[in-house]
């Protein structure tokens, strides 16, 4: 009599990865929800000219926008043009910006910025990313802040919040900011890039924190594949929400 071989264990069906269309749809739904949550999201640095924004953005490295906004009225009152920065007394600038951290390096960048703008761009802030990134203290993130907020040219600002939230939303698996910028940029129309950056940064500052995201109080929790990464109990989560403003 033939022996019966044991029934093999059932193989669970493979879940196919979501289609590109599904990924784009979900990303844009989250984008729309964030737009409703943060209808007035904007750059939280105070400025009135492209040069002021450039200097404020350099100062904001490793520092809060709120702190920068306390410093810049004095700085911008004393230094108005690129030539003013180029001719600046470094002790004076260091004294003004001392409380925003790395003040010596930032002073070097700001004075160097003044020289570079005068020497190569007629004292004006250039409008091209490829030119902006050649300036002292200006990386791709700062350049995109400038393009989007001073010149109305769409730019994605991948700071720590934008990168973290993009990964939590499943929009990218990349850590490299340039790759994040390109992958997320491909999910949204160009016209939305700047405001999308603000909305993600606002949500990251207020709700979706690095260590304990307030999932139970999150307005996009129903759409977020990372729901549950932080407390889901609404009362507990609500205590984690930071109200802002951050400027
Ligand atoms: S559900 Fe949680 S992880 Fe997802 S965005 Fe909201 S706070 Fe962040």
CSV table of N, CA and C in Angstrom, one decimal, residues 81-219:
chain,number,residue,atom,x,y,z
A,81,UNK,N,23.0,95.0,1.9
A,81,UNK,CA,23.4,94.5,0.6
A,81,UNK,C,24.6,93.5,0.7
A,82,UNK,N,24.8,92.8,-0.4
A,82,UNK,CA,25.9,91.8,-0.4
A,82,UNK,C,27.2,92.5,-0.1
A,83,UNK,N,27.4,93.8,-0.6
A,83,UNK,CA,28.6,94.5,-0.4
A,83,UNK,C,28.8,94.8,1.1
A,84,UNK,N,27.7,95.1,1.8
A,84,UNK,CA,27.7,95.3,3.3
A,84,UNK,C,28.3,94.1,4.0
A,85,UNK,N,27.9,92.9,3.6
A,85,UNK,CA,28.4,91.7,4.2
A,85,UNK,C,29.9,91.4,3.8
A,86,UNK,N,30.2,91.8,2.5
A,86,UNK,CA,31.6,91.6,2.1
A,86,UNK,C,32.5,92.5,2.9
A,87,UNK,N,32.1,93.6,3.3
A,87,UNK,CA,32.9,94.6,4.0
A,87,UNK,C,32.8,94.5,5.5
A,88,UNK,N,32.0,93.5,6.0
A,88,UNK,CA,31.7,93.5,7.4
A,88,UNK,C,32.9,93.2,8.3
A,89,UNK,N,32.8,93.7,9.5
A,89,UNK,CA,33.7,93.4,10.6
A,89,UNK,C,33.3,92.1,11.2
A,90,UNK,N,34.1,91.1,11.1
A,90,UNK,CA,33.7,89.8,11.5
A,90,UNK,C,33.3,89.7,13.0
A,91,UNK,N,34.0,90.5,13.8
A,91,UNK,CA,33.6,90.5,15.3
A,91,UNK,C,32.2,91.0,15.5
A,92,UNK,N,31.8,92.0,14.7
A,92,UNK,CA,30.5,92.5,14.8
A,92,UNK,C,29.4,91.5,14.4
A,93,UNK,N,29.6,90.8,13.3
A,93,UNK,CA,28.7,89.7,12.9
A,93,UNK,C,28.7,88.6,14.0
A,94,UNK,N,29.8,88.2,14.4
A,94,UNK,CA,29.9,87.1,15.4
A,94,UNK,C,29.1,87.5,16.6
A,95,UNK,N,29.2,88.7,17.1
A,95,UNK,CA,28.5,89.2,18.3
A,95,UNK,C,27.0,89.1,18.1
A,96,UNK,N,26.6,89.5,16.9
A,96,UNK,CA,25.1,89.5,16.6
A,96,UNK,C,24.5,88.1,16.6
A,97,UNK,N,25.3,87.2,15.9
A,97,UNK,CA,24.7,85.9,15.6
A,97,UNK,C,25.2,84.8,16.6
A,98,UNK,N,25.9,85.2,17.7
A,98,UNK,CA,26.5,84.3,18.6
A,98,UNK,C,25.5,83.2,19.2
A,99,UNK,N,24.3,83.6,19.4
A,99,UNK,CA,23.4,82.7,20.1
A,99,UNK,C,22.8,81.6,19.1
A,100,UNK,N,23.1,81.6,17.9
A,100,UNK,CA,22.5,80.6,17.0
A,100,UNK,C,23.4,79.5,16.7
A,101,UNK,N,24.6,79.3,17.4
A,101,UNK,CA,25.4,78.1,17.2
A,101,UNK,C,26.3,78.2,16.0
A,102,UNK,N,27.4,77.6,16.1
A,102,UNK,CA,28.4,77.6,15.0
A,102,UNK,C,28.6,79.0,14.4
A,103,UNK,N,28.6,80.0,15.3
A,103,UNK,CA,28.6,81.3,14.9
A,103,UNK,C,29.9,81.7,14.1
A,104,UNK,N,31.0,81.1,14.4
A,104,UNK,CA,32.2,81.5,13.7
A,104,UNK,C,32.2,81.0,12.2
A,105,UNK,N,31.8,79.7,12.1
A,105,UNK,CA,31.6,79.2,10.7
A,105,UNK,C,30.6,79.9,10.0
A,106,UNK,N,29.5,80.2,10.6
A,106,UNK,CA,28.4,81.0,9.9
A,106,UNK,C,28.8,82.4,9.5
A,107,UNK,N,29.6,83.0,10.4
A,107,UNK,CA,30.2,84.3,10.0
A,107,UNK,C,31.0,84.2,8.8
A,108,UNK,N,31.9,83.2,8.8
A,108,UNK,CA,32.8,83.0,7.6
A,108,UNK,C,31.9,82.8,6.3
A,109,UNK,N,30.9,82.0,6.5
A,109,UNK,CA,30.0,81.8,5.3
A,109,UNK,C,29.3,83.1,4.8
A,110,UNK,N,28.8,83.9,5.8
A,110,UNK,CA,28.1,85.1,5.4
A,110,UNK,C,29.0,86.1,4.8
A,111,UNK,N,30.2,86.3,5.3
A,111,UNK,CA,31.1,87.3,4.7
A,111,UNK,C,31.5,86.7,3.3
A,112,UNK,N,31.8,85.4,3.3
A,112,UNK,CA,32.2,84.8,2.0
A,112,UNK,C,31.1,84.9,1.0
A,113,UNK,N,29.9,84.8,1.5
A,113,UNK,CA,28.7,84.9,0.6
A,113,UNK,C,28.7,86.3,0.0
A,114,UNK,N,28.9,87.4,0.8
A,114,UNK,CA,28.9,88.7,0.3
A,114,UNK,C,29.9,88.9,-0.8
A,115,UNK,N,31.2,88.4,-0.5
A,115,UNK,CA,32.2,88.5,-1.5
A,115,UNK,C,31.8,87.8,-2.8
A,116,UNK,N,31.3,86.5,-2.7
A,116,UNK,CA,31.0,85.7,-3.9
A,116,UNK,C,29.9,86.4,-4.7
A,117,UNK,N,28.9,87.0,-4.0
A,117,UNK,CA,27.8,87.6,-4.7
A,117,UNK,C,28.3,88.9,-5.5
A,118,UNK,N,29.2,89.6,-4.8
A,118,UNK,CA,29.7,90.8,-5.4
A,118,UNK,C,30.6,90.5,-6.6
A,119,UNK,N,31.5,89.5,-6.4
A,119,UNK,CA,32.5,89.1,-7.4
A,119,UNK,C,31.9,88.5,-8.6
A,120,UNK,N,30.9,87.6,-8.4
A,120,UNK,CA,30.4,86.8,-9.5
A,120,UNK,C,29.0,87.0,-10.0
A,121,UNK,N,28.2,87.7,-9.2
A,121,UNK,CA,26.8,87.9,-9.5
A,121,UNK,C,26.3,89.3,-9.4
A,122,UNK,N,27.2,90.3,-9.5
A,122,UNK,CA,26.8,91.7,-9.5
A,122,UNK,C,26.1,92.1,-8.2
A,123,UNK,N,26.4,91.4,-7.1
A,123,UNK,CA,25.8,91.7,-5.9
A,123,UNK,C,24.3,91.2,-5.7
A,124,UNK,N,23.8,90.4,-6.7
A,124,UNK,CA,22.5,89.9,-6.6
A,124,UNK,C,22.5,88.4,-6.3
A,125,UNK,N,21.4,87.9,-5.7
A,125,UNK,CA,21.3,86.5,-5.4
A,125,UNK,C,20.9,85.8,-6.7
A,126,UNK,N,21.7,84.8,-7.2
A,126,UNK,CA,21.3,84.2,-8.5
A,126,UNK,C,20.0,83.4,-8.4
A,127,UNK,N,19.4,83.1,-9.5
A,127,UNK,CA,18.1,82.4,-9.5
A,127,UNK,C,18.2,80.9,-10.0
A,128,UNK,N,19.4,80.5,-10.1
A,128,UNK,CA,19.6,79.1,-10.6
A,128,UNK,C,20.2,78.2,-9.5
A,129,UNK,N,19.7,77.0,-9.4
A,129,UNK,CA,20.2,76.1,-8.4
A,129,UNK,C,21.7,75.9,-8.6
A,130,UNK,N,22.1,75.7,-9.9
A,130,UNK,CA,23.5,75.4,-10.2
A,130,UNK,C,24.4,76.6,-9.7
A,131,UNK,N,23.9,77.8,-9.7
A,131,UNK,CA,24.7,78.9,-9.3
A,131,UNK,C,24.7,79.0,-7.7
A,132,UNK,N,23.5,78.9,-7.2
A,132,UNK,CA,23.3,79.0,-5.8
A,132,UNK,C,24.2,78.0,-5.0
A,133,UNK,N,24.3,76.8,-5.5
A,133,UNK,CA,25.1,75.8,-4.7
A,133,UNK,C,26.6,76.1,-4.8
A,134,UNK,N,27.1,77.1,-5.6
A,134,UNK,CA,28.5,77.5,-5.6
A,134,UNK,C,28.8,78.5,-4.5
A,135,UNK,N,27.8,79.0,-3.8
A,135,UNK,CA,28.0,80.1,-2.8
A,135,UNK,C,28.4,79.5,-1.5
A,136,UNK,N,29.2,80.2,-0.7
A,136,UNK,CA,29.7,79.7,0.6
A,136,UNK,C,28.5,79.4,1.5
A,137,UNK,N,28.4,78.3,2.1
A,137,UNK,CA,27.4,78.0,3.1
A,137,UNK,C,26.1,77.6,2.5
A,138,UNK,N,26.0,77.4,1.2
A,138,UNK,CA,24.8,77.1,0.5
A,138,UNK,C,24.8,75.7,-0.1
A,139,UNK,N,24.1,74.8,0.4
A,139,UNK,CA,23.9,73.5,-0.2
A,139,UNK,C,22.6,73.4,-1.0
A,140,UNK,N,22.3,72.2,-1.4
A,140,UNK,CA,21.1,72.0,-2.2
A,140,UNK,C,19.8,72.4,-1.4
A,141,UNK,N,19.8,72.0,-0.2
A,141,UNK,CA,18.6,72.3,0.6
A,141,UNK,C,18.4,73.8,0.7
A,142,UNK,N,19.4,74.6,1.1
A,142,UNK,CA,19.3,76.0,1.1
A,142,UNK,C,18.9,76.6,-0.2
A,143,UNK,N,19.5,76.1,-1.3
A,143,UNK,CA,19.2,76.6,-2.6
A,143,UNK,C,17.7,76.4,-3.0
A,144,UNK,N,17.2,75.2,-2.6
A,144,UNK,CA,15.8,75.0,-2.9
A,144,UNK,C,14.9,75.9,-2.0
A,145,UNK,N,15.3,76.2,-0.8
A,145,UNK,CA,14.5,77.1,0.0
A,145,UNK,C,14.4,78.4,-0.7
A,146,UNK,N,15.6,78.9,-1.2
A,146,UNK,CA,15.6,80.1,-1.9
A,146,UNK,C,14.8,80.2,-3.2
A,147,UNK,N,14.9,79.1,-4.0
A,147,UNK,CA,14.2,79.1,-5.2
A,147,UNK,C,12.7,79.1,-5.0
A,148,UNK,N,12.2,78.3,-4.0
A,148,UNK,CA,10.8,78.2,-3.8
A,148,UNK,C,10.2,79.4,-3.1
A,149,UNK,N,10.9,80.0,-2.2
A,149,UNK,CA,10.3,81.0,-1.3
A,149,UNK,C,10.7,82.5,-1.7
A,150,UNK,N,11.8,82.6,-2.4
A,150,UNK,CA,12.2,84.0,-2.8
A,150,UNK,C,11.9,84.2,-4.2
A,151,UNK,N,11.9,83.2,-5.0
A,151,UNK,CA,11.8,83.4,-6.5
A,151,UNK,C,10.5,82.7,-7.1
A,152,UNK,N,9.8,82.0,-6.3
A,152,UNK,CA,8.6,81.3,-6.8
A,152,UNK,C,8.9,80.2,-7.8
A,153,UNK,N,10.2,79.7,-7.7
A,153,UNK,CA,10.5,78.6,-8.6
A,153,UNK,C,10.4,77.3,-7.8
A,154,UNK,N,9.6,76.3,-8.2
A,154,UNK,CA,9.3,75.1,-7.4
A,154,UNK,C,10.6,74.4,-6.9
A,155,UNK,N,10.7,74.1,-5.6
A,155,UNK,CA,11.8,73.4,-5.1
A,155,UNK,C,11.4,72.5,-3.9
A,156,UNK,N,12.0,71.4,-3.8
A,156,UNK,CA,11.7,70.5,-2.6
A,156,UNK,C,12.8,70.6,-1.7
A,157,UNK,N,12.5,71.0,-0.4
A,157,UNK,CA,13.5,71.1,0.6
A,157,UNK,C,13.5,69.9,1.5
A,158,UNK,N,14.6,69.1,1.3
A,158,UNK,CA,14.7,67.9,2.1
A,158,UNK,C,15.5,68.1,3.3
A,159,UNK,N,14.8,68.5,4.4
A,159,UNK,CA,15.4,68.7,5.7
A,159,UNK,C,15.1,67.4,6.5
A,160,UNK,N,15.5,67.4,7.7
A,160,UNK,CA,15.3,66.1,8.5
A,160,UNK,C,13.9,65.7,8.6
A,161,UNK,N,12.9,66.7,8.7
A,161,UNK,CA,11.5,66.4,8.8
A,161,UNK,C,11.0,65.8,7.5
A,162,UNK,N,11.4,66.5,6.4
A,162,UNK,CA,10.9,66.0,5.1
A,162,UNK,C,11.3,64.6,4.8
A,163,UNK,N,12.6,64.3,5.1
A,163,UNK,CA,13.1,63.0,4.8
A,163,UNK,C,12.4,61.9,5.6
A,164,UNK,N,12.3,62.2,6.9
A,164,UNK,CA,11.7,61.2,7.8
A,164,UNK,C,10.2,61.0,7.4
A,165,UNK,N,9.4,62.0,7.2
A,165,UNK,CA,8.0,61.8,6.8
A,165,UNK,C,7.9,61.1,5.5
A,166,UNK,N,8.7,61.5,4.5
A,166,UNK,CA,8.6,60.8,3.2
A,166,UNK,C,8.9,59.3,3.4
A,167,UNK,N,9.8,58.9,4.2
A,167,UNK,CA,10.0,57.5,4.4
A,167,UNK,C,8.8,56.9,5.2
A,168,UNK,N,8.3,57.6,6.2
A,168,UNK,CA,7.1,57.0,6.9
A,168,UNK,C,5.9,56.9,6.0
A,169,UNK,N,5.8,57.8,5.1
A,169,UNK,CA,4.6,57.7,4.2
A,169,UNK,C,4.8,56.6,3.1
A,170,UNK,N,6.1,56.1,3.0
A,170,UNK,CA,6.3,55.1,2.0
A,170,UNK,C,6.6,55.7,0.6
A,171,UNK,N,7.0,57.0,0.6
A,171,UNK,CA,7.2,57.7,-0.7
A,171,UNK,C,8.6,57.4,-1.2
A,172,UNK,N,9.5,57.0,-0.3
A,172,UNK,CA,10.9,56.7,-0.6
A,172,UNK,C,11.4,55.7,0.4
A,173,UNK,N,12.5,55.0,0.1
A,173,UNK,CA,13.2,54.3,1.1
A,173,UNK,C,14.6,54.9,1.2
A,174,UNK,N,14.9,55.9,0.5
A,174,UNK,CA,16.2,56.5,0.5
A,174,UNK,C,16.5,57.4,1.7
A,175,UNK,N,17.8,57.4,2.0
A,175,UNK,CA,18.2,58.3,3.1
A,175,UNK,C,18.9,59.6,2.5
A,176,UNK,N,19.5,59.4,1.3
A,176,UNK,CA,20.2,60.4,0.6
A,176,UNK,C,19.2,61.5,0.2
A,177,UNK,N,19.4,62.8,0.7
A,177,UNK,CA,18.5,63.9,0.4
A,177,UNK,C,18.2,64.1,-1.1
A,178,UNK,N,19.2,64.0,-1.9
A,178,UNK,CA,19.0,64.2,-3.3
A,178,UNK,C,18.1,63.2,-3.9
A,179,UNK,N,18.3,61.9,-3.5
A,179,UNK,CA,17.5,60.8,-4.0
A,179,UNK,C,16.0,61.0,-3.5
A,180,UNK,N,15.9,61.4,-2.2
A,180,UNK,CA,14.6,61.7,-1.7
A,180,UNK,C,13.9,62.8,-2.5
A,181,UNK,N,14.6,63.8,-2.8
A,181,UNK,CA,14.1,64.9,-3.5
A,181,UNK,C,13.6,64.5,-4.9
A,182,UNK,N,14.3,63.6,-5.6
A,182,UNK,CA,13.9,63.2,-6.9
A,182,UNK,C,12.7,62.2,-6.8
A,183,UNK,N,12.8,61.3,-5.8
A,183,UNK,CA,11.7,60.3,-5.8
A,183,UNK,C,10.4,60.9,-5.4
A,184,UNK,N,10.4,61.8,-4.4
A,184,UNK,CA,9.2,62.5,-4.0
A,184,UNK,C,8.7,63.5,-5.0
A,185,UNK,N,9.7,64.2,-5.7
A,185,UNK,CA,9.3,65.1,-6.7
A,185,UNK,C,8.5,64.4,-7.9
A,186,UNK,N,8.9,63.1,-8.1
A,186,UNK,CA,8.2,62.4,-9.2
A,186,UNK,C,6.8,62.0,-8.8
A,187,UNK,N,6.4,62.1,-7.6
A,187,UNK,CA,5.0,61.8,-7.1
A,187,UNK,C,4.0,62.9,-7.2
A,188,UNK,N,4.6,64.2,-7.3
A,188,UNK,CA,3.7,65.3,-7.2
A,188,UNK,C,4.0,66.3,-8.4
A,189,UNK,N,3.0,67.1,-8.7
A,189,UNK,CA,3.3,68.1,-9.8
A,189,UNK,C,4.3,69.1,-9.3
A,190,UNK,N,5.1,69.6,-10.2
A,190,UNK,CA,6.1,70.6,-9.8
A,190,UNK,C,5.6,71.8,-9.1
A,191,UNK,N,4.4,72.2,-9.5
A,191,UNK,CA,3.8,73.4,-8.9
A,191,UNK,C,3.5,73.2,-7.4
A,192,UNK,N,3.5,72.0,-6.9
A,192,UNK,CA,3.2,71.7,-5.5
A,192,UNK,C,4.5,71.5,-4.6
A,193,UNK,N,5.6,71.5,-5.3
A,193,UNK,CA,6.8,71.1,-4.5
A,193,UNK,C,7.1,72.0,-3.3
A,194,UNK,N,7.0,73.3,-3.5
A,194,UNK,CA,7.4,74.2,-2.4
A,194,UNK,C,6.5,74.1,-1.3
A,195,UNK,N,5.2,74.2,-1.6
A,195,UNK,CA,4.2,74.1,-0.5
A,195,UNK,C,4.1,72.7,0.2
A,196,UNK,N,4.4,71.7,-0.6
A,196,UNK,CA,4.4,70.4,0.0
A,196,UNK,C,5.6,70.3,1.0
A,197,UNK,N,6.7,70.9,0.7
A,197,UNK,CA,7.8,70.9,1.6
A,197,UNK,C,7.4,71.6,2.9
A,198,UNK,N,6.7,72.7,2.8
A,198,UNK,CA,6.3,73.4,4.1
A,198,UNK,C,5.4,72.5,4.9
A,199,UNK,N,4.4,71.8,4.2
A,199,UNK,CA,3.4,71.0,4.9
A,199,UNK,C,4.1,69.9,5.6
A,200,UNK,N,5.0,69.2,4.9
A,200,UNK,CA,5.7,68.1,5.6
A,200,UNK,C,6.5,68.6,6.8
A,201,UNK,N,7.2,69.7,6.6
A,201,UNK,CA,8.0,70.2,7.7
A,201,UNK,C,7.1,70.6,8.9
A,202,UNK,N,6.0,71.2,8.6
A,202,UNK,CA,5.0,71.6,9.6
A,202,UNK,C,4.5,70.4,10.4
A,203,UNK,N,4.1,69.4,9.6
A,203,UNK,CA,3.6,68.2,10.3
A,203,UNK,C,4.7,67.5,11.1
A,204,UNK,N,5.9,67.5,10.6
A,204,UNK,CA,7.0,66.9,11.3
A,204,UNK,C,7.3,67.6,12.6
A,205,UNK,N,7.2,68.9,12.6
A,205,UNK,CA,7.5,69.7,13.8
A,205,UNK,C,6.4,69.6,14.8
A,206,UNK,N,5.2,69.4,14.3
A,206,UNK,CA,4.0,69.5,15.3
A,206,UNK,C,3.6,68.1,15.7
A,207,UNK,N,3.6,67.1,14.8
A,207,UNK,CA,2.9,65.8,15.1
A,207,UNK,C,3.8,64.6,14.9
A,208,UNK,N,4.4,64.5,13.7
A,208,UNK,CA,5.1,63.3,13.4
A,208,UNK,C,6.6,63.4,13.8
A,209,UNK,N,6.8,63.4,15.1
A,209,UNK,CA,8.1,63.7,15.7
A,209,UNK,C,9.1,62.5,15.4
A,210,UNK,N,10.3,62.7,15.5
A,210,UNK,CA,11.3,61.7,15.2
A,210,UNK,C,11.2,60.5,16.2
A,211,UNK,N,11.2,60.8,17.5
A,211,UNK,CA,11.2,59.7,18.4
A,211,UNK,C,9.8,59.2,18.7
A,212,UNK,N,8.9,60.0,19.0
A,212,UNK,CA,7.5,59.5,19.4
A,212,UNK,C,6.5,60.3,18.6
A,213,UNK,N,6.2,59.8,17.4
A,213,UNK,CA,5.2,60.5,16.5
A,213,UNK,C,3.8,60.3,17.2
A,214,UNK,N,3.0,61.3,17.1
A,214,UNK,CA,1.7,61.3,17.8
A,214,UNK,C,0.6,60.7,16.9
A,215,UNK,N,0.8,59.4,16.6
A,215,UNK,CA,-0.1,58.7,15.6
A,215,UNK,C,-1.5,58.8,16.0
A,216,UNK,N,-1.9,58.7,17.3
A,216,UNK,CA,-3.3,58.7,17.7
A,216,UNK,C,-3.9,60.0,17.5
A,217,UNK,N,-3.1,61.1,17.3
A,217,UNK,CA,-3.7,62.4,17.1
A,217,UNK,C,-3.4,62.9,15.7
A,218,UNK,N,-3.1,62.0,14.8
A,218,UNK,CA,-2.5,62.5,13.5
A,218,UNK,C,-3.7,62.5,12.5
A,219,UNK,N,-3.7,63.7,11.8
A,219,UNK,CA,-4.8,63.9,10.8
A,219,UNK,C,-4.6,63.0,9.5
